[in-house]
Amino acid sequence: MAGASDDEARRFAEGLQSLLNWLHAPAQGANEVVALVRGSLGAAGLAESVVSRTLSGFEHVNLQTALDAWTAAEGRTVEVHGVVLPPHYGDISLQQLMTGEALPPVRLSAPTVVDLPDGPGSTLACLRLALLLVTDDTGRYVLLVQGPGEHRPTLSVEVAGLPVRAAQEVLAELDRLRRERNVYRGQLVEVTPTPMGGVELTFLEPPGLTRDDVVLPAVVLDRVERHAVGVAEHRAGLRAAGQHLKRGLLLYGPPGTGKTHTVRWLLGRMDDYTRLLLTGRSLGAIGAVAELARELQPAVVVLEDVDLVAAERSFGPGGSPVLFDLLDAMDGAAPDADLLFVLTTNRADLLEPALAARPGRIDVAVEVGLPDAAARRDLLRLYGRAVPLRLTGDDVERAVERTDGVTASFLKELLRRAVLEALHEQDPVEVVTGAHVDRALDDLLDSTQQVTRVLLGVGAEEVVAAADDLDGGPRPGLAPPDAFPGGWVAYPG
């Protein structure tokens, strides 16, 4: 504990010394930014209002692409200056730089940039905090660009030196360029939360799965493909016939049955769509993400394990505020917006009735159930492609018979453990035989491995039922289609 206290004291002393150095900086150095801004604007420009625009932090790279195009426009000259603030100071405003009031000891510097992804495997240098002194047909004016900071998840652009209407037109032009050049358009992007309540967007490589990589009954896969991809292929005809394009698809079933795998295949199929993937804590960002999806349509928004946020309001005090954002997002888009919402859940019975029953939210629900014998054979073949597997017909049938009622995840783990069994005899592995599979299966089915089986999705229904009993009785399951007059239909797998 003493070591930790010494480290904290040393960091505090270093921070204090840094602050004192700033405070004792020469007066002319502390005001050079103010002098630059005031000299650039002149008396007339200083008399104008400051007009600002705030954007989500993930728009930082898009703003930079807009600025790059905007500054290169014919007839426009732009002089870029970096601005340095004391450590951990926070924000600064263009109004402060115009008046010199309540001003920290700011200084000019070379522009500070942050390298941000602008596509899979590529980055773009983006201004972190900079002044842009602009001269064009509109006049002479100043922009302050301030990216997300340590305690601020948003970024801002401020314009000074122009009448309000002219400043609004500058910001509108930047917005237009930002939308036109949006780096997320047509990409597969994962949404992750940031500590300060914002979100980050991470580019992902397309999964590259084929239909043969998805082991589901043909009728199930056909229905998913028809509702998602089929609408996309016939969007022009549907619009001409006055039919809506916005749609919702729910994949439900026990854990480990392949819902996520099916979604990955679907995302690979829809490569002309912007695809936004939310899971876990990122589900709380559905409002901002849905707005982005509307801007970048055609788009797919995937919400995995949606039951974690879309539970009955009565299950917890005050209900789930994320649920309201989800419902608003699905309702907010225009009917002809080409948006697909894909939801997955292990607990369809916990979904809010308003989400499941009303039109325009969920149009089709498809059960992704436990694999039957034929599917288990296909899964053994699929997962065995990367394994030097040598099984006889009897070996396969024995494994299929003994794995009745298991999930796809269980079978994947079975082959991994079979490889481990083979490694006890040969390293590197030359061949995995039926004996190795049998021993691995003996271990997985052992009475001491009950929790392991639950973690692989086997027996999860019994665990859920037990939890329901403790919580006052079983939850209602999926009702027949005629119980939901709003148009939501549940299709068994």
XYZ file of C-alpha atoms in Angstrom:
493
model
C 0.000 0.000 0.000
C 2.912 2.334 0.804
C 4.275 1.907 -2.725
C 0.923 2.801 -4.228
C 0.684 5.944 -2.051
C 4.187 7.055 -3.097
C 3.250 6.646 -6.769
C 0.080 8.681 -6.307
C 1.994 11.422 -4.486
C 4.622 11.541 -7.226
C 1.980 11.800 -9.970
C 0.215 14.562 -8.039
C 3.479 16.476 -7.620
C 4.287 16.146 -11.323
C 0.836 17.387 -12.277
C 1.088 20.306 -9.855
C 4.522 21.260 -11.176
C 3.200 21.152 -14.732
C 0.328 23.432 -13.768
C 2.683 25.872 -12.011
C 4.881 25.996 -15.098
C 1.845 27.007 -17.132
C 0.759 29.600 -14.596
C 4.215 31.206 -14.552
C 4.494 31.353 -18.331
C 5.162 34.846 -19.754
C 2.019 36.897 -20.227
C 2.641 37.508 -23.913
C 2.964 33.739 -24.485
C -0.284 33.066 -22.653
C -2.188 35.526 -24.855
C -0.696 34.785 -28.274
C -3.741 32.730 -29.260
C -6.084 35.566 -28.335
C -3.952 38.016 -30.302
C -4.053 35.744 -33.347
C -7.842 35.331 -33.228
C -8.571 39.008 -32.616
C -6.142 40.110 -35.294
C -7.654 37.718 -37.811
C -11.264 38.716 -37.148
C -10.896 42.445 -36.710
C -13.445 44.623 -34.969
C -16.300 43.668 -37.306
C -15.703 39.942 -36.934
C -15.378 40.166 -33.162
C -18.845 41.719 -33.026
C -20.472 38.639 -34.585
C -21.916 35.704 -32.633
C -20.163 32.364 -32.293
C -22.128 29.518 -33.913
C -21.283 25.979 -32.794
C -22.130 22.417 -33.765
C -21.680 19.352 -31.519
C -21.224 15.858 -32.968
C -20.856 12.350 -31.611
C -17.269 11.343 -30.983
C -17.333 8.644 -33.668
C -17.863 11.395 -36.264
C -14.340 12.727 -35.654
C -12.849 10.942 -38.653
C -15.788 11.964 -40.858
C -15.384 15.590 -39.839
C -11.734 15.408 -40.855
C -12.610 13.995 -44.276
C -15.049 16.887 -44.666
C -12.452 19.447 -43.564
C -9.874 18.024 -45.968
C -12.261 18.475 -48.900
C -13.584 21.819 -47.666
C -10.164 23.435 -47.150
C -9.071 22.345 -50.637
C -11.970 24.157 -52.340
C -10.985 26.651 -55.029
C -10.842 30.246 -53.805
C -10.439 29.298 -50.143
C -7.243 29.693 -48.113
C -6.958 28.090 -44.699
C -4.202 28.611 -42.142
C -4.135 25.895 -39.451
C -2.706 26.492 -35.962
C -2.562 24.050 -33.087
C -3.688 25.119 -29.619
C -2.194 23.678 -26.437
C -4.018 23.656 -23.095
C -2.643 22.858 -19.622
C -2.780 19.139 -18.771
C -6.239 17.906 -17.744
C -7.689 21.406 -18.197
C -10.736 20.376 -20.193
C -12.372 22.454 -22.913
C -11.945 25.911 -24.310
C -14.377 28.006 -26.336
C -13.913 30.325 -29.270
C -15.674 33.020 -27.249
C -12.882 32.820 -24.656
C -10.268 33.198 -27.380
C -12.089 36.239 -28.769
C -12.478 38.060 -25.445
C -9.489 36.781 -23.482
C -11.729 36.362 -20.431
C -11.614 33.338 -18.085
C -8.773 32.101 -20.227
C -6.238 29.437 -19.260
C -2.614 29.998 -20.346
C -3.147 28.657 -23.866
C -0.358 28.563 -26.414
C 0.078 28.088 -30.135
C 1.810 24.996 -31.443
C 2.018 22.743 -34.439
C -1.403 21.140 -34.951
C -1.898 18.095 -32.715
C -3.432 15.163 -34.553
C -4.802 11.774 -33.570
C -4.597 8.818 -35.939
C -8.081 7.317 -36.386
C -9.243 4.352 -38.491
C -10.975 5.379 -41.720
C -11.419 1.831 -43.016
C -10.259 -1.725 -42.413
C -6.481 -1.489 -42.124
C -6.146 2.254 -42.832
C -6.038 5.430 -40.735
C -6.421 9.190 -41.130
C -4.666 11.953 -39.153
C -7.407 14.047 -37.506
C -7.064 17.435 -35.838
C -7.408 17.170 -32.067
C -7.552 20.882 -31.147
C -6.919 23.496 -33.813
C -7.742 26.968 -35.074
C -8.493 27.404 -38.767
C -8.095 30.964 -40.081
C -10.185 31.077 -43.247
C -10.465 33.508 -46.136
C -12.937 32.893 -48.973
C -15.824 34.534 -50.821
C -17.830 34.608 -47.581
C -15.229 36.730 -45.810
C -12.537 36.249 -43.209
C -13.459 34.047 -40.263
C -12.183 31.494 -37.749
C -13.075 27.866 -36.971
C -12.196 26.096 -33.739
C -12.165 22.295 -34.041
C -12.147 20.412 -30.744
C -12.090 16.623 -30.775
C -13.269 14.287 -28.007
C -11.271 14.680 -24.825
C -10.443 12.850 -21.645
C -13.723 13.875 -20.022
C -15.816 14.685 -23.114
C -17.194 12.061 -25.524
C -18.271 14.597 -28.175
C -16.493 16.876 -30.636
C -17.372 20.404 -31.624
C -16.889 22.905 -34.434
C -17.292 26.635 -33.756
C -17.433 29.458 -36.296
C -16.737 33.122 -35.490
C -16.481 36.262 -37.584
C -19.539 35.803 -39.821
C -23.216 36.715 -39.562
C -25.195 33.865 -38.016
C -26.794 32.785 -41.297
C -23.444 32.663 -43.082
C -21.869 30.713 -40.205
C -24.754 28.226 -40.343
C -24.120 27.755 -44.060
C -20.462 26.945 -43.356
C -21.490 24.292 -40.829
C -24.152 22.951 -43.209
C -21.538 22.572 -45.946
C -19.285 20.645 -43.562
C -22.259 18.446 -42.622
C -22.976 17.751 -46.290
C -19.378 16.769 -46.977
C -19.262 14.680 -43.817
C -22.303 12.682 -44.926
C -21.133 12.307 -48.522
C -17.694 11.053 -47.470
C -18.763 9.033 -44.431
C -16.095 6.365 -43.939
C -18.572 3.936 -42.355
C -20.811 3.713 -45.418
C -20.996 0.154 -46.741
C -18.698 -1.158 -43.998
C -19.101 -3.770 -41.266
C -18.674 -1.924 -37.984
C -18.779 -3.004 -34.346
C -20.095 -0.535 -31.777
C -18.314 -0.415 -28.400
C -19.007 1.902 -25.447
C -16.437 4.365 -24.105
C -15.870 5.140 -20.395
C -17.403 8.622 -20.729
C -20.699 7.449 -22.206
C -19.868 7.738 -25.897
C -19.302 5.000 -28.449
C -16.474 3.934 -30.711
C -16.926 2.303 -34.103
C -14.437 -0.404 -35.063
C -14.087 -1.678 -38.617
C -14.375 -5.450 -39.009
C -13.407 -7.668 -41.899
C -16.428 -9.389 -43.521
C -16.843 -12.953 -42.191
C -16.568 -14.627 -45.601
C -18.997 -17.419 -44.694
C -20.928 -19.331 -47.327
C -24.331 -20.926 -46.989
C -22.605 -24.299 -46.563
C -20.958 -22.936 -43.411
C -24.351 -22.474 -41.733
C -25.909 -25.726 -40.543
C -29.623 -25.017 -40.174
C -32.723 -26.603 -41.697
C -33.133 -25.326 -45.247
C -36.577 -23.892 -44.473
C -35.121 -21.801 -41.635
C -32.208 -20.470 -43.660
C -34.465 -19.777 -46.645
C -36.810 -17.750 -44.473
C -33.983 -15.683 -42.992
C -32.486 -15.091 -46.429
C -35.809 -14.193 -48.022
C -36.748 -11.677 -45.341
C -33.342 -10.001 -45.187
C -31.658 -10.378 -48.562
C -34.810 -10.856 -50.640
C -36.216 -7.486 -49.629
C -32.870 -5.889 -50.452
C -32.866 -7.428 -53.926
C -36.395 -6.192 -54.657
C -36.275 -2.804 -52.959
C -37.130 -0.870 -56.134
C -40.172 -3.019 -56.872
C -41.395 -2.819 -53.288
C -41.095 0.966 -53.270
C -42.920 1.196 -56.591
C -45.737 -0.900 -55.117
C -45.937 1.346 -52.062
C -44.605 -1.309 -49.679
C -42.364 -0.572 -46.708
C -38.712 -1.629 -46.610
C -38.033 -1.172 -42.913
C -38.186 -4.588 -41.299
C -37.310 -6.514 -38.180
C -36.006 -10.070 -37.866
C -35.826 -11.946 -34.567
C -33.674 -15.057 -34.157
C -34.489 -16.891 -30.946
C -33.480 -20.172 -29.382
C -31.266 -21.730 -26.712
C -27.671 -20.541 -26.253
C -25.104 -22.101 -28.546
C -27.453 -23.094 -31.367
C -25.915 -20.826 -34.013
C -27.798 -17.519 -33.880
C -24.619 -15.441 -33.896
C -23.105 -17.631 -36.614
C -26.230 -17.119 -38.729
C -25.992 -13.366 -38.222
C -22.334 -13.385 -39.324
C -23.295 -15.236 -42.497
C -26.106 -12.761 -43.130
C -23.794 -9.770 -42.662
C -21.423 -11.243 -45.207
C -24.283 -11.655 -47.695
C -25.391 -8.027 -47.395
C -22.105 -6.458 -48.434
C -23.781 -3.482 -50.137
C -25.314 -2.441 -46.792
C -23.780 -0.519 -43.913
C -23.742 -3.084 -41.100
C -23.685 -1.981 -37.461
C -23.185 -4.600 -34.754
C -24.203 -3.981 -31.127
C -23.868 -6.368 -28.221
C -23.608 -6.149 -24.448
C -23.216 -2.644 -23.049
C -23.176 -1.114 -26.525
C -26.938 -1.806 -26.791
C -27.377 1.377 -24.768
C -26.163 3.363 -27.792
C -29.032 2.233 -30.025
C -30.410 5.770 -30.342
C -27.221 7.246 -31.816
C -26.541 4.147 -33.905
C -30.047 4.087 -35.385
C -29.640 7.729 -36.383
C -26.367 6.826 -38.101
C -28.073 3.875 -39.821
C -30.814 6.140 -41.191
C -28.133 8.460 -42.554
C -26.176 5.602 -44.167
C -29.073 3.468 -45.423
C -29.359 0.894 -46.768
C -28.208 -0.401 -43.406
C -28.448 -3.370 -41.060
C -28.493 -2.898 -37.288
C -27.755 -6.078 -35.328
C -28.642 -6.240 -31.628
C -27.354 -9.420 -30.024
C -28.828 -10.815 -26.795
C -31.492 -8.132 -26.836
C -33.299 -9.761 -23.902
C -30.620 -8.251 -21.664
C -32.232 -4.826 -22.183
C -35.701 -5.495 -23.622
C -37.142 -7.329 -20.619
C -40.560 -6.756 -19.101
C -40.650 -3.422 -17.283
C -42.133 -5.118 -14.250
C -39.002 -7.231 -13.787
C -37.051 -4.308 -12.368
C -37.780 -0.942 -10.745
C -38.504 1.672 -13.377
C -38.054 -0.673 -16.309
C -35.208 -0.458 -18.797
C -34.501 2.961 -20.331
C -32.578 1.237 -23.130
C -35.823 -0.454 -24.138
C -37.431 2.907 -24.863
C -34.488 3.905 -27.054
C -34.781 0.605 -28.915
C -38.505 1.004 -29.536
C -38.055 4.634 -30.588
C -35.244 3.681 -32.949
C -37.325 1.003 -34.666
C -40.342 3.286 -34.894
C -38.451 6.451 -35.829
C -37.365 5.522 -39.343
C -39.651 6.226 -42.274
C -41.439 3.127 -43.641
C -39.571 3.392 -46.965
C -36.193 3.568 -45.204
C -34.138 0.536 -46.224
C -33.293 -0.571 -42.692
C -33.107 -4.088 -41.312
C -33.078 -4.633 -37.550
C -31.801 -8.098 -36.610
C -32.329 -9.119 -32.990
C -31.085 -12.272 -31.285
C -32.189 -13.627 -27.938
C -31.900 -16.734 -25.797
C -35.119 -15.804 -23.977
C -37.898 -14.861 -26.365
C -40.334 -15.207 -23.466
C -38.727 -12.204 -21.762
C -39.123 -9.800 -24.657
C -41.293 -6.807 -24.061
C -44.729 -7.398 -25.670
C -44.563 -3.964 -27.269
C -41.404 -5.022 -29.102
C -42.789 -8.368 -30.201
C -46.383 -7.465 -31.044
C -46.494 -4.141 -32.854
C -46.063 -3.778 -36.605
C -42.935 -2.116 -37.907
C -40.750 -3.598 -35.196
C -40.569 -7.361 -35.646
C -42.043 -8.793 -38.854
C -40.602 -12.295 -38.717
C -39.333 -14.414 -35.825
C -37.382 -17.583 -36.556
C -36.461 -20.253 -34.056
C -32.874 -21.503 -34.199
C -33.312 -24.737 -32.302
C -31.137 -27.629 -31.221
C -29.604 -29.553 -34.137
C -31.287 -32.793 -35.124
C -29.336 -35.922 -36.083
C -28.754 -34.796 -39.670
C -27.583 -31.386 -38.503
C -25.225 -32.957 -35.962
C -23.628 -34.996 -38.742
C -23.189 -31.824 -40.793
C -21.732 -29.964 -37.808
C -19.182 -32.710 -37.177
C -18.199 -32.451 -40.824
C -18.077 -28.638 -40.691
C -16.011 -28.364 -37.510
C -13.844 -31.278 -38.601
C -12.613 -29.533 -41.754
C -9.624 -28.060 -39.928
C -8.906 -31.302 -38.036
C -7.112 -34.415 -39.387
C -10.269 -36.364 -38.590
C -10.461 -40.047 -39.497
C -13.854 -41.423 -38.464
C -15.645 -44.502 -39.723
C -19.353 -44.436 -40.434
C -19.954 -46.226 -37.137
C -17.825 -43.631 -35.304
C -19.935 -40.821 -36.719
C -23.254 -42.511 -35.957
C -22.150 -43.308 -32.411
C -21.200 -39.668 -31.811
C -24.454 -38.447 -33.362
C -26.537 -40.795 -31.203
C -24.736 -39.876 -27.975
C -25.055 -36.131 -28.613
C -28.828 -35.989 -28.897
C -30.024 -32.691 -27.416
C -26.690 -30.850 -27.552
C -25.912 -27.508 -29.177
C -23.609 -26.581 -32.037
C -21.236 -25.063 -29.479
C -21.068 -28.412 -27.683
C -20.058 -30.213 -30.883
C -17.394 -27.626 -31.643
C -15.942 -28.109 -28.164
C -16.167 -31.886 -28.585
C -13.815 -31.820 -31.561
C -11.432 -29.453 -29.784
C -11.223 -31.883 -26.877
C -10.774 -34.791 -29.266
C -7.713 -32.998 -30.628
C -6.431 -32.616 -27.050
C -6.946 -36.338 -26.502
C -4.912 -37.040 -29.629
C -2.151 -34.689 -28.446
C -1.599 -36.898 -25.416
C -0.474 -39.597 -27.856
C 1.036 -37.630 -30.738
C 2.441 -34.124 -31.013
C 1.912 -32.720 -33.548
C -1.421 -34.380 -34.210
C -1.402 -36.617 -37.258
C -4.874 -38.134 -36.952
C -7.946 -37.825 -34.703
C -9.853 -41.092 -34.504
C -13.179 -42.290 -33.195
C -11.474 -43.401 -29.976
C -10.334 -39.830 -29.314
C -13.843 -38.529 -29.958
C -15.314 -41.177 -27.648
C -12.970 -40.276 -24.787
C -13.651 -36.565 -25.244
C -17.387 -37.234 -25.242
C -17.106 -39.421 -22.134
C -15.485 -36.495 -20.367
C -18.051 -33.935 -21.518
C -20.970 -36.180 -20.526
C -19.479 -37.062 -17.145
C -21.652 -36.174 -14.157
C -18.968 -33.791 -12.897
C -19.241 -31.696 -16.086
C -22.807 -30.464 -15.609
C -21.797 -26.802 -15.353
C -19.550 -27.152 -18.400
C -22.467 -28.533 -20.387
C -24.669 -25.633 -19.301
C -21.962 -23.185 -20.394
C -22.049 -24.881 -23.796
C -25.830 -24.465 -23.972
C -26.779 -28.020 -23.001
C -29.439 -28.128 -20.306
C -29.801 -24.346 -20.267
C -33.580 -24.695 -20.415
C -33.572 -26.503 -17.078
C -31.458 -23.761 -15.520
C -33.801 -21.094 -16.887
C -36.826 -22.988 -15.599
C -35.266 -23.219 -12.155
C -34.569 -19.487 -12.160
C -38.149 -18.791 -13.212
C -39.457 -20.932 -10.356
C -37.375 -18.953 -7.894
C -38.738 -15.740 -9.364
C -42.385 -16.615 -8.940
C -43.225 -19.100 -11.666
C -42.579 -19.717 -15.331
C -42.565 -16.894 -17.841
C -44.934 -16.976 -20.772
C -43.321 -18.356 -23.903
C -43.957 -17.470 -27.504
C -47.673 -17.404 -28.110
C -49.274 -18.616 -31.348
C -49.223 -16.112 -34.225
C -52.892 -15.229 -33.798
C -52.131 -13.980 -30.285
C -50.294 -11.034 -31.833
C -52.680 -9.178 -34.152
C -50.003 -6.585 -34.880
C -48.421 -8.789 -37.520
C -45.552 -10.500 -35.687
C -45.253 -14.151 -36.701
C -43.195 -16.819 -34.954
C -41.833 -19.542 -37.202
C -40.460 -22.677 -35.553
C -37.233 -24.039 -36.919
